[in-house]
mmCIF file of C-alpha atoms and ligand atoms in Angstrom:
data_model
loop_
_atom_site.group_PDB
_atom_site.id
_atom_site.type_symbol
_atom_site.label_atom_id
_atom_site.label_comp_id
_atom_site.label_asym_id
_atom_site.label_seq_id
_atom_site.Cartn_x
_atom_site.Cartn_y
_atom_site.Cartn_z
ATOM 1 C CA MET A 1 -22.779 -32.632 -140.176
ATOM 2 C CA GLU A 2 -24.716 -32.130 -143.395
ATOM 3 C CA LEU A 3 -24.074 -35.618 -144.825
ATOM 4 C CA ASP A 4 -23.908 -37.611 -141.583
ATOM 5 C CA GLY A 5 -25.209 -41.153 -142.124
ATOM 6 C CA GLN A 6 -25.129 -40.820 -145.914
ATOM 7 C CA VAL A 7 -23.137 -42.918 -148.354
ATOM 8 C CA ALA A 8 -21.476 -41.386 -151.431
ATOM 9 C CA LEU A 9 -19.843 -43.081 -154.415
ATOM 10 C CA VAL A 10 -17.290 -41.191 -156.525
ATOM 11 C CA THR A 11 -15.861 -42.631 -159.740
ATOM 12 C CA GLY A 12 -12.235 -41.774 -160.506
ATOM 13 C CA GLY A 13 -11.842 -40.563 -156.921
ATOM 14 C CA GLY A 14 -8.109 -41.259 -156.632
ATOM 15 C CA GLN A 15 -6.781 -37.982 -157.990
ATOM 16 C CA GLY A 16 -7.609 -34.534 -159.350
ATOM 17 C CA ILE A 17 -11.204 -33.378 -159.146
ATOM 18 C CA GLY A 18 -12.481 -36.790 -157.969
ATOM 19 C CA LYS A 19 -10.054 -36.783 -155.037
ATOM 20 C CA ALA A 20 -11.169 -33.286 -153.982
ATOM 21 C CA ILE A 21 -14.823 -34.355 -154.234
ATOM 22 C CA SER A 22 -14.216 -37.518 -152.178
ATOM 23 C CA LEU A 23 -12.424 -35.603 -149.417
ATOM 24 C CA ALA A 24 -15.073 -32.835 -149.382
ATOM 25 C CA LEU A 25 -18.033 -35.219 -149.103
ATOM 26 C CA ALA A 26 -16.257 -37.183 -146.352
ATOM 27 C CA LYS A 27 -15.540 -33.906 -144.537
ATOM 28 C CA ASP A 28 -19.274 -33.183 -144.688
ATOM 29 C CA GLY A 29 -19.890 -36.517 -142.958
ATOM 30 C CA ALA A 30 -20.476 -39.082 -145.728
ATOM 31 C CA ASP A 31 -19.050 -42.590 -145.789
ATOM 32 C CA MET A 32 -17.374 -43.146 -149.139
ATOM 33 C CA ILE A 33 -16.943 -45.625 -151.958
ATOM 34 C CA ILE A 34 -14.270 -44.869 -154.541
ATOM 35 C CA PHE A 35 -14.270 -46.618 -157.926
ATOM 36 C CA GLU A 36 -10.839 -46.313 -159.506
ATOM 37 C CA LEU A 37 -8.548 -47.971 -162.033
ATOM 38 C CA ASN A 38 -5.418 -47.358 -159.962
ATOM 39 C CA LEU A 39 -6.070 -48.583 -156.435
ATOM 40 C CA ASP A 40 -2.777 -47.249 -155.021
ATOM 41 C CA LYS A 41 -3.946 -43.671 -155.475
ATOM 42 C CA ALA A 42 -7.448 -44.480 -154.227
ATOM 43 C CA GLU A 43 -5.988 -46.123 -151.104
ATOM 44 C CA GLU A 44 -4.155 -42.900 -150.220
ATOM 45 C CA VAL A 45 -7.439 -40.969 -150.431
ATOM 46 C CA SER A 46 -9.186 -43.702 -148.456
ATOM 47 C CA LYS A 47 -6.596 -43.428 -145.696
ATOM 48 C CA LYS A 48 -7.173 -39.675 -145.415
ATOM 49 C CA ILE A 49 -10.931 -40.290 -145.187
ATOM 50 C CA GLY A 50 -10.329 -42.926 -142.490
ATOM 51 C CA ASP A 51 -8.301 -40.338 -140.555
ATOM 52 C CA MET A 52 -11.393 -38.072 -140.623
ATOM 53 C CA GLY A 53 -13.332 -40.837 -138.853
ATOM 54 C CA ARG A 54 -15.341 -41.879 -141.932
ATOM 55 C CA LYS A 55 -15.550 -45.283 -143.560
ATOM 56 C CA CYS A 56 -14.241 -45.637 -147.101
ATOM 57 C CA ILE A 57 -13.904 -48.605 -149.429
ATOM 58 C CA THR A 58 -12.024 -48.586 -152.714
ATOM 59 C CA VAL A 59 -13.001 -50.880 -155.576
ATOM 60 C CA LYS A 60 -11.042 -51.482 -158.778
ATOM 61 C CA VAL A 61 -13.639 -50.618 -161.399
ATOM 62 C CA ASN A 62 -13.287 -49.639 -165.028
ATOM 63 C CA VAL A 63 -16.505 -47.625 -165.373
ATOM 64 C CA ALA A 64 -16.738 -48.551 -169.061
ATOM 65 C CA ASN A 65 -16.968 -52.248 -168.179
ATOM 66 C CA PRO A 66 -20.518 -53.411 -167.267
ATOM 67 C CA GLU A 67 -19.288 -56.384 -165.197
ATOM 68 C CA ASP A 68 -16.866 -54.222 -163.211
ATOM 69 C CA VAL A 69 -19.633 -51.707 -162.483
ATOM 70 C CA GLU A 70 -22.057 -54.442 -161.430
ATOM 71 C CA ASN A 71 -19.452 -56.007 -159.105
ATOM 72 C CA GLY A 72 -18.538 -52.581 -157.710
ATOM 73 C CA PHE A 73 -22.139 -51.736 -156.840
ATOM 74 C CA HIS A 74 -22.594 -55.211 -155.338
ATOM 75 C CA LYS A 75 -19.618 -54.614 -153.056
ATOM 76 C CA ALA A 76 -20.863 -51.112 -152.152
ATOM 77 C CA ILE A 77 -24.343 -52.335 -151.199
ATOM 78 C CA GLU A 78 -22.900 -55.342 -149.356
ATOM 79 C CA THR A 79 -20.729 -52.964 -147.280
ATOM 80 C CA PHE A 80 -23.058 -50.022 -146.654
ATOM 81 C CA GLY A 81 -26.563 -51.288 -147.552
ATOM 82 C CA LYS A 82 -27.352 -48.171 -149.629
ATOM 83 C CA ILE A 83 -26.002 -45.363 -151.816
ATOM 84 C CA ASP A 84 -27.353 -41.824 -151.358
ATOM 85 C CA ILE A 85 -25.007 -39.866 -153.626
ATOM 86 C CA LEU A 86 -23.376 -40.833 -156.932
ATOM 87 C CA VAL A 87 -20.760 -38.606 -158.552
ATOM 88 C CA ASN A 88 -19.914 -39.605 -162.136
ATOM 89 C CA ASN A 89 -16.457 -38.050 -162.328
ATOM 90 C CA ALA A 90 -14.161 -40.546 -164.106
ATOM 91 C CA GLY A 91 -13.112 -39.174 -167.462
ATOM 92 C CA ILE A 92 -10.376 -39.296 -170.081
ATOM 93 C CA THR A 93 -9.220 -37.344 -173.122
ATOM 94 C CA LYS A 94 -7.745 -38.693 -176.387
ATOM 95 C CA ASP A 95 -7.347 -35.509 -178.403
ATOM 96 C CA ALA A 96 -6.859 -35.210 -182.166
ATOM 97 C CA LEU A 97 -8.328 -33.161 -184.977
ATOM 98 C CA ILE A 98 -11.228 -35.078 -186.440
ATOM 99 C CA VAL A 99 -9.498 -36.202 -189.656
ATOM 100 C CA ARG A 100 -6.764 -37.827 -187.563
ATOM 101 C CA MET A 101 -9.013 -39.179 -184.824
ATOM 102 C CA LYS A 102 -8.801 -42.955 -184.580
ATOM 103 C CA ASP A 103 -11.949 -45.058 -184.156
ATOM 104 C CA GLU A 104 -10.567 -46.490 -180.914
ATOM 105 C CA ASP A 105 -9.966 -42.992 -179.492
ATOM 106 C CA TRP A 106 -13.563 -42.054 -180.242
ATOM 107 C CA ASP A 107 -14.837 -45.298 -178.695
ATOM 108 C CA ASN A 108 -12.630 -45.167 -175.590
ATOM 109 C CA VAL A 109 -13.581 -41.613 -174.701
ATOM 110 C CA LEU A 110 -17.296 -42.176 -175.281
ATOM 111 C CA ASN A 111 -17.154 -45.454 -173.350
ATOM 112 C CA VAL A 112 -15.458 -44.060 -170.248
ATOM 113 C CA ASN A 113 -17.045 -40.597 -170.134
ATOM 114 C CA LEU A 114 -20.604 -41.298 -171.281
ATOM 115 C CA LYS A 115 -21.274 -45.041 -171.124
ATOM 116 C CA GLY A 116 -19.501 -45.112 -167.744
ATOM 117 C CA ALA A 117 -21.951 -42.508 -166.410
ATOM 118 C CA PHE A 118 -24.862 -44.488 -167.882
ATOM 119 C CA LEU A 119 -23.749 -47.792 -166.307
ATOM 120 C CA CYS A 120 -23.174 -46.255 -162.850
ATOM 121 C CA THR A 121 -26.390 -44.206 -162.953
ATOM 122 C CA ARG A 122 -28.468 -47.230 -164.014
ATOM 123 C CA ALA A 123 -27.071 -49.218 -161.101
ATOM 124 C CA ALA A 124 -27.519 -46.339 -158.636
ATOM 125 C CA VAL A 125 -31.163 -45.539 -159.444
ATOM 126 C CA LYS A 126 -32.127 -49.135 -158.633
ATOM 127 C CA THR A 127 -31.049 -48.734 -155.023
ATOM 128 C CA MET A 128 -31.955 -45.005 -154.729
ATOM 129 C CA SER A 129 -35.520 -45.712 -155.969
ATOM 130 C CA LYS A 130 -36.079 -48.136 -153.093
ATOM 131 C CA GLN A 131 -35.073 -45.513 -150.520
ATOM 132 C CA ARG A 132 -36.924 -42.774 -152.470
ATOM 133 C CA TYR A 133 -33.936 -40.478 -152.138
ATOM 134 C CA GLY A 134 -30.829 -39.847 -154.163
ATOM 135 C CA ARG A 135 -28.444 -37.278 -155.549
ATOM 136 C CA ILE A 136 -26.741 -37.947 -158.892
ATOM 137 C CA ILE A 137 -24.107 -35.470 -160.055
ATOM 138 C CA SER A 138 -22.146 -35.909 -163.286
ATOM 139 C CA ILE A 139 -19.097 -33.950 -164.353
ATOM 140 C CA SER A 140 -19.588 -32.449 -167.818
ATOM 141 C CA SER A 141 -17.334 -29.658 -169.153
ATOM 142 C CA VAL A 142 -17.428 -26.086 -170.417
ATOM 143 C CA VAL A 143 -16.413 -27.449 -173.835
ATOM 144 C CA ALA A 144 -19.825 -29.158 -174.101
ATOM 145 C CA PHE A 145 -21.201 -25.600 -174.518
ATOM 146 C CA MET A 146 -18.386 -23.965 -176.491
ATOM 147 C CA GLY A 147 -16.870 -26.771 -178.588
ATOM 148 C CA ASN A 148 -13.098 -27.245 -178.688
ATOM 149 C CA SER A 149 -10.884 -28.020 -181.671
ATOM 150 C CA GLY A 150 -9.166 -31.380 -181.308
ATOM 151 C CA GLN A 151 -11.700 -32.749 -178.834
ATOM 152 C CA ALA A 152 -14.680 -33.940 -180.920
ATOM 153 C CA ASN A 153 -14.858 -37.216 -178.960
ATOM 154 C CA TYR A 154 -14.519 -35.555 -175.537
ATOM 155 C CA VAL A 155 -16.943 -32.732 -176.356
ATOM 156 C CA ALA A 156 -19.527 -35.191 -177.693
ATOM 157 C CA SER A 157 -19.226 -37.238 -174.490
ATOM 158 C CA LYS A 158 -19.592 -34.172 -172.243
ATOM 159 C CA ALA A 159 -22.525 -32.780 -174.254
ATOM 160 C CA GLY A 160 -24.047 -36.269 -174.018
ATOM 161 C CA ILE A 161 -23.830 -35.993 -170.223
ATOM 162 C CA VAL A 162 -26.055 -32.900 -170.363
ATOM 163 C CA GLY A 163 -28.882 -34.584 -172.307
ATOM 164 C CA PHE A 164 -28.488 -37.743 -170.241
ATOM 165 C CA THR A 165 -28.748 -35.718 -167.005
ATOM 166 C CA LYS A 166 -31.952 -33.961 -168.076
ATOM 167 C CA THR A 167 -33.557 -37.245 -169.139
ATOM 168 C CA VAL A 168 -32.721 -39.174 -165.958
ATOM 169 C CA ALA A 169 -33.864 -36.142 -163.937
ATOM 170 C CA ARG A 170 -37.296 -36.411 -165.571
ATOM 171 C CA GLU A 171 -37.456 -40.201 -165.188
ATOM 172 C CA TYR A 172 -36.617 -40.212 -161.471
ATOM 173 C CA ALA A 173 -38.010 -36.942 -160.071
ATOM 174 C CA SER A 174 -41.047 -38.757 -158.681
ATOM 175 C CA ARG A 175 -38.717 -41.057 -156.705
ATOM 176 C CA GLY A 176 -37.025 -38.230 -154.842
ATOM 177 C CA ILE A 177 -33.838 -38.506 -156.897
ATOM 178 C CA THR A 178 -32.296 -35.290 -158.242
ATOM 179 C CA VAL A 179 -29.937 -35.488 -161.214
ATOM 180 C CA ASN A 180 -27.647 -32.596 -162.102
ATOM 181 C CA ALA A 181 -24.366 -31.874 -163.855
ATOM 182 C CA ILE A 182 -21.440 -29.570 -163.235
ATOM 183 C CA ALA A 183 -19.545 -28.065 -166.160
ATOM 184 C CA PRO A 184 -16.025 -27.145 -165.013
ATOM 185 C CA GLY A 185 -13.902 -24.696 -166.958
ATOM 186 C CA PHE A 186 -10.116 -25.016 -166.833
ATOM 187 C CA ILE A 187 -9.209 -26.779 -163.579
ATOM 188 C CA GLN A 188 -5.592 -27.496 -162.615
ATOM 189 C CA THR A 189 -5.176 -31.306 -162.616
ATOM 190 C CA SER A 190 -3.037 -33.855 -164.464
ATOM 191 C CA MET A 191 -5.582 -33.674 -167.313
ATOM 192 C CA THR A 192 -4.797 -29.992 -167.942
ATOM 193 C CA ASP A 193 -1.105 -30.182 -166.873
ATOM 194 C CA ALA A 194 -0.591 -32.151 -170.082
ATOM 195 C CA LEU A 195 -1.569 -29.160 -172.276
ATOM 196 C CA PRO A 196 1.173 -27.075 -173.993
ATOM 197 C CA GLU A 197 2.085 -23.763 -172.256
ATOM 198 C CA GLN A 198 0.848 -21.611 -175.159
ATOM 199 C CA VAL A 199 -2.587 -23.288 -175.010
ATOM 200 C CA LYS A 200 -2.746 -22.594 -171.266
ATOM 201 C CA GLU A 201 -1.739 -18.944 -171.776
ATOM 202 C CA ALA A 202 -4.414 -18.501 -174.471
ATOM 203 C CA MET A 203 -7.050 -20.047 -172.192
ATOM 204 C CA LEU A 204 -6.114 -17.846 -169.246
ATOM 205 C CA LYS A 205 -6.886 -14.776 -171.371
ATOM 206 C CA GLU A 206 -10.456 -16.093 -171.824
ATOM 207 C CA ILE A 207 -11.133 -16.319 -168.070
ATOM 208 C CA PRO A 208 -12.604 -13.072 -166.646
ATOM 209 C CA LEU A 209 -11.689 -14.025 -163.071
ATOM 210 C CA GLY A 210 -8.081 -14.226 -164.287
ATOM 211 C CA GLU A 211 -7.014 -17.588 -162.894
ATOM 212 C CA PHE A 212 -7.461 -21.318 -163.426
ATOM 213 C CA GLY A 213 -9.758 -23.207 -161.082
ATOM 214 C CA ASP A 214 -8.743 -25.687 -158.394
ATOM 215 C CA PRO A 215 -10.312 -29.122 -157.901
ATOM 216 C CA GLU A 216 -11.837 -27.732 -154.666
ATOM 217 C CA ASP A 217 -13.865 -25.219 -156.712
ATOM 218 C CA ILE A 218 -15.654 -28.159 -158.327
ATOM 219 C CA ALA A 219 -15.901 -30.063 -155.046
ATOM 220 C CA ASN A 220 -17.700 -27.061 -153.483
ATOM 221 C CA ALA A 221 -20.396 -27.167 -156.183
ATOM 222 C CA VAL A 222 -20.729 -30.935 -155.717
ATOM 223 C CA ARG A 223 -21.140 -30.457 -151.946
ATOM 224 C CA PHE A 224 -24.096 -28.165 -152.578
ATOM 225 C CA LEU A 225 -25.763 -30.464 -155.127
ATOM 226 C CA ALA A 226 -25.173 -33.451 -152.817
ATOM 227 C CA SER A 227 -26.794 -31.701 -149.872
ATOM 228 C CA LYS A 228 -30.456 -31.573 -148.835
ATOM 229 C CA ASP A 229 -30.354 -27.785 -149.505
ATOM 230 C CA SER A 230 -30.361 -28.459 -153.265
ATOM 231 C CA GLY A 231 -33.588 -30.508 -153.104
ATOM 232 C CA TYR A 232 -35.562 -28.285 -155.535
ATOM 233 C CA ILE A 233 -32.856 -28.363 -158.219
ATOM 234 C CA THR A 234 -32.911 -31.099 -160.842
ATOM 235 C CA GLY A 235 -31.999 -31.460 -164.520
ATOM 236 C CA GLN A 236 -29.617 -28.485 -164.287
ATOM 237 C CA VAL A 237 -26.026 -27.754 -165.190
ATOM 238 C CA ILE A 238 -23.959 -25.599 -162.816
ATOM 239 C CA HIS A 239 -21.112 -23.808 -164.590
ATOM 240 C CA VAL A 240 -17.921 -23.422 -162.540
ATOM 241 C CA ASN A 241 -15.498 -21.709 -164.904
ATOM 242 C CA GLY A 242 -14.358 -18.279 -163.665
ATOM 243 C CA GLY A 243 -16.667 -16.658 -166.213
ATOM 244 C CA MET A 244 -15.014 -18.350 -169.215
ATOM 245 C CA TYR A 245 -18.488 -19.197 -170.556
ATOM 246 C CA MET A 246 -21.586 -17.159 -169.650
HETATM 247 P P1 NAP B 1 -7.661 -36.681 -163.916
HETATM 248 O O1 NAP B 1 -6.757 -36.001 -162.948
HETATM 249 O O2 NAP B 1 -7.073 -37.321 -165.133
HETATM 250 O O3 NAP B 1 -8.538 -37.738 -163.115
HETATM 251 C C1 NAP B 1 -9.421 -38.612 -163.769
HETATM 252 C C2 NAP B 1 -9.661 -39.799 -162.862
HETATM 253 O O4 NAP B 1 -10.549 -40.708 -163.523
HETATM 254 C C3 NAP B 1 -8.368 -40.564 -162.573
HETATM 255 O O5 NAP B 1 -8.335 -40.892 -161.207
HETATM 256 C C4 NAP B 1 -8.495 -41.797 -163.446
HETATM 257 O O6 NAP B 1 -7.844 -42.934 -162.931
HETATM 258 C C5 NAP B 1 -9.995 -42.008 -163.427
HETATM 259 N N1 NAP B 1 -10.399 -42.850 -164.545
HETATM 260 C C6 NAP B 1 -10.070 -42.697 -165.848
HETATM 261 N N2 NAP B 1 -10.616 -43.674 -166.587
HETATM 262 C C7 NAP B 1 -11.325 -44.457 -165.730
HETATM 263 C C8 NAP B 1 -12.111 -45.619 -165.897
HETATM 264 N N3 NAP B 1 -12.279 -46.193 -167.090
HETATM 265 N N4 NAP B 1 -12.692 -46.160 -164.794
HETATM 266 C C9 NAP B 1 -12.498 -45.616 -163.568
HETATM 267 N N5 NAP B 1 -11.768 -44.506 -163.358
HETATM 268 C C10 NAP B 1 -11.178 -43.934 -164.425
HETATM 269 O O7 NAP B 1 -8.755 -35.661 -164.463
HETATM 270 P P2 NAP B 1 -9.578 -34.495 -163.750
HETATM 271 O O8 NAP B 1 -9.131 -33.241 -164.353
HETATM 272 O O9 NAP B 1 -9.592 -34.669 -162.275
HETATM 273 O O10 NAP B 1 -11.031 -34.801 -164.365
HETATM 274 C C11 NAP B 1 -12.130 -35.300 -163.606
HETATM 275 C C12 NAP B 1 -13.391 -35.090 -164.409
HETATM 276 O O11 NAP B 1 -13.589 -33.693 -164.638
HETATM 277 C C13 NAP B 1 -13.352 -35.738 -165.787
HETATM 278 O O12 NAP B 1 -14.616 -36.252 -166.110
HETATM 279 C C14 NAP B 1 -12.998 -34.585 -166.698
HETATM 280 O O13 NAP B 1 -13.433 -34.806 -168.017
HETATM 281 C C15 NAP B 1 -13.751 -33.470 -166.019
HETATM 282 N N6 NAP B 1 -13.289 -32.122 -166.362
HETATM 283 C C16 NAP B 1 -12.021 -31.723 -166.056
HETATM 284 C C17 NAP B 1 -11.627 -30.443 -166.384
HETATM 285 C C18 NAP B 1 -10.249 -29.909 -166.059
HETATM 286 O O14 NAP B 1 -9.955 -28.770 -166.461
HETATM 287 N N7 NAP B 1 -9.405 -30.630 -165.366
HETATM 288 C C19 NAP B 1 -12.502 -29.582 -167.051
HETATM 289 C C20 NAP B 1 -13.779 -30.019 -167.353
HETATM 290 C C21 NAP B 1 -14.160 -31.296 -166.998
HETATM 291 P P3 NAP B 1 -6.369 -43.372 -163.411
HETATM 292 O O15 NAP B 1 -5.492 -42.181 -163.153
HETATM 293 O O16 NAP B 1 -6.090 -44.543 -162.560
HETATM 294 O O17 NAP B 1 -6.488 -43.678 -164.861
#
């Protein structure tokens, strides 16, 4: 299989898009590490991966916490000896119009979505540099390109991912590490389930393909970027949004 013998780490891999990515990479042959706040959910995913004949460890890691991330990478390297693929997927929203946005909501979203990707990427490039191979994929969002009322913190974090991706891609190209991002449109998960019906209806009208995406649509793009076939692609953003943004 495409990823046989490789080791992939997915943050927030217990549900939604992260779960679909974890299952897809394991299906392609990778052994898995899942960083997650809620280990119960991660354990369920881990069990499914075990049933596929792959190894999987779950580690309770808040990606915004430097000590947690350091301990998580220590455990990953201790178990598998290397990490070939990192998927920065963990993310949160704390929506409010800017005049009502609390400092802590700004900080929390930036810390999880952007600092979390920084902490995990910094730890990953150390080990990937030694093996002169790596694939880093971060989950941005269509709103990084369009803006979205009520999401100044989230949009700033997801636009930050784009600049961060391009910079790390330049810094590590000579080490055989590719660094790319995926910008999903509206994908059906608990994050979007929380939106009011009229917002969902309005969004659906903006999608030329006429339907919301599934977590597997994002996982399919990750599979490609995680594979050897994507070796000449770095510093790019792949848009997976049903045509919502072109
Ligand atoms: P989700 O269902 O809410 O899943 C997010 C996952 O991240 C959860 O498993 C959550 O764990 C985990 N997580 C949150 N904070 C964390 C932290 N500090 N440390 C470790 N894990 C943490 O959301 P989703 O829709 O699958 O979103 C996945 C990614 O895609 C996010 O980065 C999101 O911004 C992005 N995205 C989603 C959409 C969409 O339409 N759904 C569109 C564009 C981009 P707990 O449940 O235990 O808190």
